[in-house]
GROMACS .gro file of N, CA, C and O in nm:
model
  352
    1MET      N    1   0.816  -7.898  10.743
    1MET     CA    2   0.766  -7.910  10.626
    1MET      C    3   0.911  -7.838  10.568
    1MET      O    4   0.901  -7.714  10.593
    2ASN      N    5   0.972  -7.906  10.469
    2ASN     CA    6   1.030  -7.882  10.419
    2ASN      C    7   0.997  -7.755  10.284
    2ASN      O    8   0.941  -7.740  10.214
    3ILE      N    9   1.143  -7.663  10.220
    3ILE     CA   10   1.147  -7.594  10.112
    3ILE      C   11   1.059  -7.705   9.999
    3ILE      O   12   0.954  -7.617   9.909
    4GLU      N   13   1.101  -7.803   9.969
    4GLU     CA   14   1.086  -7.875   9.840
    4GLU      C   15   0.907  -7.914   9.835
    4GLU      O   16   0.842  -7.920   9.778
    5GLN      N   17   0.859  -7.929   9.990
    5GLN     CA   18   0.730  -7.951  10.005
    5GLN      C   19   0.617  -7.859   9.966
    5GLN      O   20   0.554  -7.841   9.971
    6VAL      N   21   0.657  -7.738  10.051
    6VAL     CA   22   0.653  -7.609  10.082
    6VAL      C   23   0.608  -7.566   9.898
    6VAL      O   24   0.487  -7.597   9.883
    7LEU      N   25   0.706  -7.567   9.795
    7LEU     CA   26   0.670  -7.488   9.676
    7LEU      C   27   0.594  -7.655   9.624
    7LEU      O   28   0.503  -7.620   9.525
    8ALA      N   29   0.594  -7.775   9.640
    8ALA     CA   30   0.517  -7.894   9.567
    8ALA      C   31   0.359  -7.825   9.621
    8ALA      O   32   0.312  -7.851   9.485
    9GLU      N   33   0.343  -7.786   9.733
    9GLU     CA   34   0.228  -7.822   9.759
    9GLU      C   35   0.125  -7.658   9.732
    9GLU      O   36   0.042  -7.665   9.681
   10PHE      N   37   0.216  -7.571   9.691
   10PHE     CA   38   0.230  -7.439   9.658
   10PHE      C   39   0.156  -7.481   9.514
   10PHE      O   40   0.034  -7.418   9.454
   11GLY      N   41   0.255  -7.512   9.451
   11GLY     CA   42   0.215  -7.574   9.254
   11GLY      C   43   0.066  -7.656   9.272
   11GLY      O   44   0.022  -7.609   9.205
   12ARG      N   45   0.053  -7.732   9.326
   12ARG     CA   46  -0.039  -7.829   9.348
   12ARG      C   47  -0.194  -7.700   9.401
   12ARG      O   48  -0.259  -7.729   9.278
   13ASP      N   49  -0.177  -7.658   9.464
   13ASP     CA   50  -0.279  -7.585   9.547
   13ASP      C   51  -0.333  -7.464   9.429
   13ASP      O   52  -0.428  -7.436   9.423
   14TYR      N   53  -0.237  -7.426   9.380
   14TYR     CA   54  -0.277  -7.260   9.324
   14TYR      C   55  -0.267  -7.338   9.130
   14TYR      O   56  -0.248  -7.252   9.066
   15GLY      N   57  -0.250  -7.458   9.138
   15GLY     CA   58  -0.270  -7.525   8.975
   15GLY      C   59  -0.133  -7.485   8.896
   15GLY      O   60  -0.144  -7.466   8.773
   16PHE      N   61   0.004  -7.459   8.938
   16PHE     CA   62   0.068  -7.497   8.837
   16PHE      C   63   0.196  -7.582   8.842
   16PHE      O   64   0.284  -7.591   8.751
   17GLY      N   65   0.104  -7.678   8.898
   17GLY     CA   66   0.199  -7.814   8.899
   17GLY      C   67   0.343  -7.837   8.989
   17GLY      O   68   0.337  -7.737   9.074
   18GLN      N   69   0.432  -7.936   8.946
   18GLN     CA   70   0.535  -7.956   8.998
   18GLN      C   71   0.639  -7.803   9.011
   18GLN      O   72   0.693  -7.783   8.921
   19ILE      N   73   0.670  -7.773   9.124
   19ILE     CA   74   0.758  -7.643   9.106
   19ILE      C   75   0.896  -7.709   9.179
   19ILE      O   76   0.907  -7.763   9.303
   20THR      N   77   1.007  -7.689   9.103
   20THR     CA   78   1.103  -7.757   9.239
   20THR      C   79   1.200  -7.615   9.171
   20THR      O   80   1.207  -7.529   9.072
   21LEU      N   81   1.305  -7.631   9.241
   21LEU     CA   82   1.456  -7.523   9.262
   21LEU      C   83   1.572  -7.609   9.182
   21LEU      O   84   1.576  -7.701   9.160
   22ASN      N   85   1.646  -7.494   9.129
   22ASN     CA   86   1.739  -7.548   9.040
   22ASN      C   87   1.851  -7.538   9.183
   22ASN      O   88   1.853  -7.557   9.249
   23ALA      N   89   1.987  -7.602   9.024
   23ALA     CA   90   2.075  -7.590   9.131
   23ALA      C   91   2.139  -7.490   9.222
   23ALA      O   92   2.171  -7.506   9.309
   24ALA      N   93   2.090  -7.360   9.213
   24ALA     CA   94   2.115  -7.249   9.247
   24ALA      C   95   2.000  -7.161   9.332
   24ALA      O   96   1.974  -7.104   9.410
   25ASN      N   97   1.912  -7.296   9.371
   25ASN     CA   98   1.817  -7.266   9.450
   25ASN      C   99   1.684  -7.173   9.420
   25ASN      O  100   1.650  -7.113   9.511
   26MET      N  101   1.696  -7.175   9.278
   26MET     CA  102   1.587  -7.037   9.264
   26MET      C  103   1.501  -7.141   9.130
   26MET      O  104   1.530  -7.249   9.057
   27THR      N  105   1.394  -7.054   9.078
   27THR     CA  106   1.335  -7.077   8.975
   27THR      C  107   1.157  -6.973   8.951
   27THR      O  108   1.221  -6.886   9.025
   28ARG      N  109   1.140  -6.955   8.852
   28ARG     CA  110   1.043  -6.895   8.834
   28ARG      C  111   0.905  -6.920   8.751
   28ARG      O  112   0.885  -7.031   8.718
   29LEU      N  113   0.832  -6.825   8.796
   29LEU     CA  114   0.688  -6.856   8.772
   29LEU      C  115   0.642  -6.752   8.646
   29LEU      O  116   0.688  -6.640   8.643
   30GLU      N  117   0.615  -6.811   8.584
   30GLU     CA  118   0.583  -6.704   8.404
   30GLU      C  119   0.421  -6.704   8.363
   30GLU      O  120   0.372  -6.841   8.386
   31PHE      N  121   0.369  -6.554   8.374
   31PHE     CA  122   0.234  -6.576   8.374
   31PHE      C  123   0.181  -6.555   8.225
   31PHE      O  124   0.267  -6.505   8.160
   32GLN      N  125   0.043  -6.605   8.185
   32GLN     CA  126   0.051  -6.503   8.081
   32GLN      C  127   0.034  -6.383   8.022
   32GLN      O  128   0.077  -6.321   7.895
   33ASN      N  129   0.012  -6.307   8.097
   33ASN     CA  130   0.036  -6.145   8.105
   33ASN      C  131   0.201  -6.074   8.108
   33ASN      O  132   0.199  -5.996   8.075
   34GLY      N  133   0.272  -6.212   8.114
   34GLY     CA  134   0.403  -6.130   8.083
   34GLY      C  135   0.473  -6.120   8.220
   34GLY      O  136   0.615  -6.124   8.268
   35LEU      N  137   0.371  -6.153   8.327
   35LEU     CA  138   0.448  -6.127   8.463
   35LEU      C  139   0.555  -6.214   8.557
   35LEU      O  140   0.452  -6.325   8.467
   36THR      N  141   0.642  -6.190   8.537
   36THR     CA  142   0.721  -6.313   8.602
   36THR      C  143   0.767  -6.312   8.789
   36THR      O  144   0.773  -6.180   8.820
   37VAL      N  145   0.763  -6.422   8.836
   37VAL     CA  146   0.763  -6.416   8.973
   37VAL      C  147   0.893  -6.504   9.023
   37VAL      O  148   0.899  -6.594   8.981
   38ASP      N  149   1.025  -6.443   9.062
   38ASP     CA  150   1.149  -6.542   9.081
   38ASP      C  151   1.117  -6.547   9.215
   38ASP      O  152   1.067  -6.485   9.333
   39PHE      N  153   1.156  -6.711   9.231
   39PHE     CA  154   1.173  -6.764   9.373
   39PHE      C  155   1.267  -6.791   9.380
   39PHE      O  156   1.389  -6.862   9.311
   40GLU      N  157   1.370  -6.735   9.542
   40GLU     CA  158   1.505  -6.755   9.561
   40GLU      C  159   1.525  -6.811   9.700
   40GLU      O  160   1.455  -6.767   9.776
   41TYR      N  161   1.531  -6.915   9.757
   41TYR     CA  162   1.567  -7.067   9.848
   41TYR      C  163   1.675  -6.968   9.894
   41TYR      O  164   1.776  -7.036   9.852
   42ARG      N  165   1.704  -6.922  10.026
   42ARG     CA  166   1.853  -6.930  10.119
   42ARG      C  167   1.860  -7.001  10.223
   42ARG      O  168   1.738  -6.964  10.339
   43GLU      N  169   1.910  -7.081  10.261
   43GLU     CA  170   1.877  -7.168  10.389
   43GLU      C  171   1.848  -7.094  10.473
   43GLU      O  172   1.806  -7.100  10.620
   44GLN      N  173   1.976  -6.971  10.531
   44GLN     CA  174   1.956  -6.885  10.634
   44GLN      C  175   1.882  -6.784  10.650
   44GLN      O  176   1.838  -6.754  10.762
   45ASN      N  177   1.826  -6.770  10.519
   45ASN     CA  178   1.702  -6.673  10.569
   45ASN      C  179   1.575  -6.700  10.512
   45ASN      O  180   1.485  -6.629  10.516
   46GLY      N  181   1.572  -6.802  10.419
   46GLY     CA  182   1.430  -6.825  10.363
   46GLY      C  183   1.387  -6.752  10.228
   46GLY      O  184   1.488  -6.808  10.146
   47LEU      N  185   1.293  -6.829  10.215
   47LEU     CA  186   1.237  -6.798  10.049
   47LEU      C  187   1.220  -6.651  10.042
   47LEU      O  188   1.108  -6.582  10.107
   48TYR      N  189   1.256  -6.599   9.893
   48TYR     CA  190   1.254  -6.475   9.870
   48TYR      C  191   1.164  -6.473   9.704
   48TYR      O  192   1.209  -6.582   9.643
   49LEU      N  193   1.113  -6.384   9.720
   49LEU     CA  194   0.988  -6.386   9.594
   49LEU      C  195   1.026  -6.241   9.555
   49LEU      O  196   1.000  -6.106   9.641
   50TYR      N  197   1.056  -6.245   9.405
   50TYR     CA  198   1.070  -6.068   9.334
   50TYR      C  199   1.009  -6.074   9.198
   50TYR      O  200   0.996  -6.209   9.172
   51GLY      N  201   0.986  -5.977   9.201
   51GLY     CA  202   0.949  -5.952   9.027
   51GLY      C  203   0.924  -5.840   8.971
   51GLY      O  204   0.887  -5.706   9.086
   52VAL      N  205   0.917  -5.809   8.867
   52VAL     CA  206   0.875  -5.659   8.813
   52VAL      C  207   0.739  -5.652   8.800
   52VAL      O  208   0.669  -5.696   8.699
   53VAL      N  209   0.681  -5.535   8.848
   53VAL     CA  210   0.559  -5.481   8.880
   53VAL      C  211   0.553  -5.364   8.768
   53VAL      O  212   0.443  -5.341   8.713
   54ALA      N  213   0.663  -5.302   8.768
   54ALA     CA  214   0.593  -5.212   8.682
   54ALA      C  215   0.778  -5.162   8.631
   54ALA      O  216   0.875  -5.131   8.678
   55ALA      N  217   0.737  -5.098   8.497
   55ALA     CA  218   0.893  -5.007   8.441
   55ALA      C  219   0.926  -4.860   8.502
   55ALA      O  220   0.794  -4.780   8.483
   56VAL      N  221   1.040  -4.812   8.510
   56VAL     CA  222   1.022  -4.661   8.548
   56VAL      C  223   1.108  -4.586   8.470
   56VAL      O  224   1.218  -4.654   8.395
   57GLU      N  225   1.121  -4.453   8.489
   57GLU     CA  226   1.208  -4.393   8.375
   57GLU      C  227   1.357  -4.428   8.452
   57GLU      O  228   1.377  -4.441   8.548
   58ARG      N  229   1.500  -4.400   8.357
   58ARG     CA  230   1.526  -4.388   8.374
   58ARG      C  231   1.651  -4.321   8.515
   58ARG      O  232   1.716  -4.405   8.593
   59LYS      N  233   1.606  -4.211   8.558
   59LYS     CA  234   1.602  -4.132   8.636
   59LYS      C  235   1.479  -4.131   8.699
   59LYS      O  236   1.399  -3.981   8.682
   60PRO      N  237   1.381  -4.193   8.815
   60PRO     CA  238   1.308  -4.163   8.824
   60PRO      C  239   1.270  -4.016   8.928
   60PRO      O  240   1.341  -4.002   8.982
   61ALA      N  241   1.128  -3.994   8.908
   61ALA     CA  242   1.097  -3.859   9.021
   61ALA      C  243   1.119  -3.854   9.149
   61ALA      O  244   1.081  -3.971   9.173
   62VAL      N  245   1.134  -3.726   9.193
   62VAL     CA  246   1.166  -3.782   9.380
   62VAL      C  247   1.024  -3.779   9.435
   62VAL      O  248   1.048  -3.913   9.514
   63ALA      N  249   0.885  -3.802   9.420
   63ALA     CA  250   0.762  -3.850   9.448
   63ALA      C  251   0.775  -3.946   9.467
   63ALA      O  252   0.700  -4.036   9.573
   64LEU      N  253   0.896  -4.047   9.363
   64LEU     CA  254   0.810  -4.217   9.358
   64LEU      C  255   0.937  -4.222   9.439
   64LEU      O  256   0.884  -4.340   9.507
   65LEU      N  257   1.041  -4.187   9.453
   65LEU     CA  258   1.168  -4.247   9.513
   65LEU      C  259   1.100  -4.217   9.685
   65LEU      O  260   1.132  -4.283   9.811
   66GLN      N  261   1.027  -4.113   9.681
   66GLN     CA  262   0.958  -4.090   9.849
   66GLN      C  263   0.860  -4.157   9.858
   66GLN      O  264   0.859  -4.215   9.964
   67ALA      N  265   0.754  -4.201   9.763
   67ALA     CA  266   0.690  -4.315   9.818
   67ALA      C  267   0.731  -4.451   9.851
   67ALA      O  268   0.659  -4.490   9.904
   68LEU      N  269   0.821  -4.470   9.763
   68LEU     CA  270   0.908  -4.614   9.814
   68LEU      C  271   0.928  -4.600   9.960
   68LEU      O  272   0.918  -4.705  10.031
   69LEU      N  273   1.024  -4.513   9.969
   69LEU     CA  274   1.044  -4.483  10.127
   69LEU      C  275   0.957  -4.484  10.186
   69LEU      O  276   0.958  -4.517  10.318
   70GLU      N  277   0.852  -4.467  10.156
   70GLU     CA  278   0.714  -4.448  10.254
   70GLU      C  279   0.688  -4.552  10.270
   70GLU      O  280   0.646  -4.637  10.388
   71ALA      N  281   0.642  -4.635  10.171
   71ALA     CA  282   0.607  -4.796  10.165
   71ALA      C  283   0.670  -4.882  10.254
   71ALA      O  284   0.657  -4.955  10.323
   72ASN      N  285   0.840  -4.889  10.219
   72ASN     CA  286   0.914  -4.922  10.288
   72ASN      C  287   0.944  -4.877  10.481
   72ASN      O  288   1.026  -4.946  10.498
   73ALA      N  289   0.882  -4.767  10.485
   73ALA     CA  290   0.936  -4.744  10.618
   73ALA      C  291   0.834  -4.879  10.742
   73ALA      O  292   0.764  -4.937  10.756
   74PRO      N  293   0.918  -4.842  10.843
   74PRO     CA  294   0.921  -4.964  10.971
   74PRO      C  295   0.773  -4.965  11.004
   74PRO      O  296   0.715  -5.059  11.050
   75ALA      N  297   0.715  -4.799  10.997
   75ALA     CA  298   0.602  -4.771  11.100
   75ALA      C  299   0.473  -4.865  10.998
   75ALA      O  300   0.328  -4.907  11.044
   76HIS      N  301   0.507  -4.871  10.872
   76HIS     CA  302   0.401  -4.967  10.745
   76HIS      C  303   0.386  -5.090  10.806
   76HIS      O  304   0.308  -5.176  10.752
   77ASN      N  305   0.473  -5.161  10.881
   77ASN     CA  306   0.492  -5.295  10.881
   77ASN      C  307   0.416  -5.382  10.795
   77ASN      O  308   0.333  -5.465  10.795
   78CYS      N  309   0.533  -5.405  10.698
   78CYS     CA  310   0.512  -5.453  10.555
   78CYS      C  311   0.503  -5.633  10.587
   78CYS      O  312   0.602  -5.685  10.504
   79ASP      N  313   0.583  -5.671  10.727
   79ASP     CA  314   0.568  -5.779  10.694
   79ASP      C  315   0.726  -5.863  10.606
   79ASP      O  316   0.687  -5.950  10.565
   80GLY      N  317   0.777  -5.830  10.589
   80GLY     CA  318   0.939  -5.829  10.495
   80GLY      C  319   0.902  -5.806  10.364
   80GLY      O  320   0.960  -5.804  10.301
   81PHE      N  321   0.808  -5.711  10.319
   81PHE     CA  322   0.792  -5.686  10.200
   81PHE      C  323   0.858  -5.546  10.189
   81PHE      O  324   0.892  -5.478  10.227
   82VAL      N  325   0.957  -5.529  10.061
   82VAL     CA  326   1.013  -5.473  10.031
   82VAL      C  327   0.962  -5.408   9.898
   82VAL      O  328   0.997  -5.496   9.803
   83PHE      N  329   0.951  -5.259   9.871
   83PHE     CA  330   0.949  -5.196   9.749
   83PHE      C  331   1.113  -5.152   9.713
   83PHE      O  332   1.156  -5.114   9.757
   84SER      N  333   1.147  -5.165   9.548
   84SER     CA  334   1.231  -5.104   9.526
   84SER      C  335   1.244  -5.097   9.347
   84SER      O  336   1.213  -5.111   9.259
   85ILE      N  337   1.400  -5.012   9.326
   85ILE     CA  338   1.369  -4.972   9.211
   85ILE      C  339   1.512  -5.064   9.167
   85ILE      O  340   1.631  -5.048   9.231
   86ASP      N  341   1.539  -5.162   9.079
   86ASP     CA  342   1.639  -5.231   9.006
   86ASP      C  343   1.663  -5.193   8.843
   86ASP      O  344   1.588  -5.144   8.831
   87SER      N  345   1.808  -5.151   8.844
   87SER     CA  346   1.843  -5.056   8.718
   87SER      C  347   1.864  -5.166   8.643
   87SER      O  348   1.907  -5.176   8.555
   88ALA      N  349   1.844  -5.346   8.631
   88ALA     CA  350   1.807  -5.427   8.529
   88ALA      C  351   1.728  -5.395   8.438
   88ALA      O  352   1.644  -5.348   8.416
   0.00000   0.00000   0.00000
């Protein structure tokens, strides 16, 4: 199954309609509550999904940074999921 088929099936199964990638191999799902999830396909690495789940202060507290490091620790076996802070 190629990426176009995977996205088409996902869109059909979950009620999003036809999901297609643009020329940059990206697309975005926008939900009613304001949440957006970006999809980015890289042929050599696969499909990446990312989105903002919460805003943080410009200089996050040490405890938050420690929690992110712990959540991303290999011992947690997060199957490729990564939590991070982006300056955007």
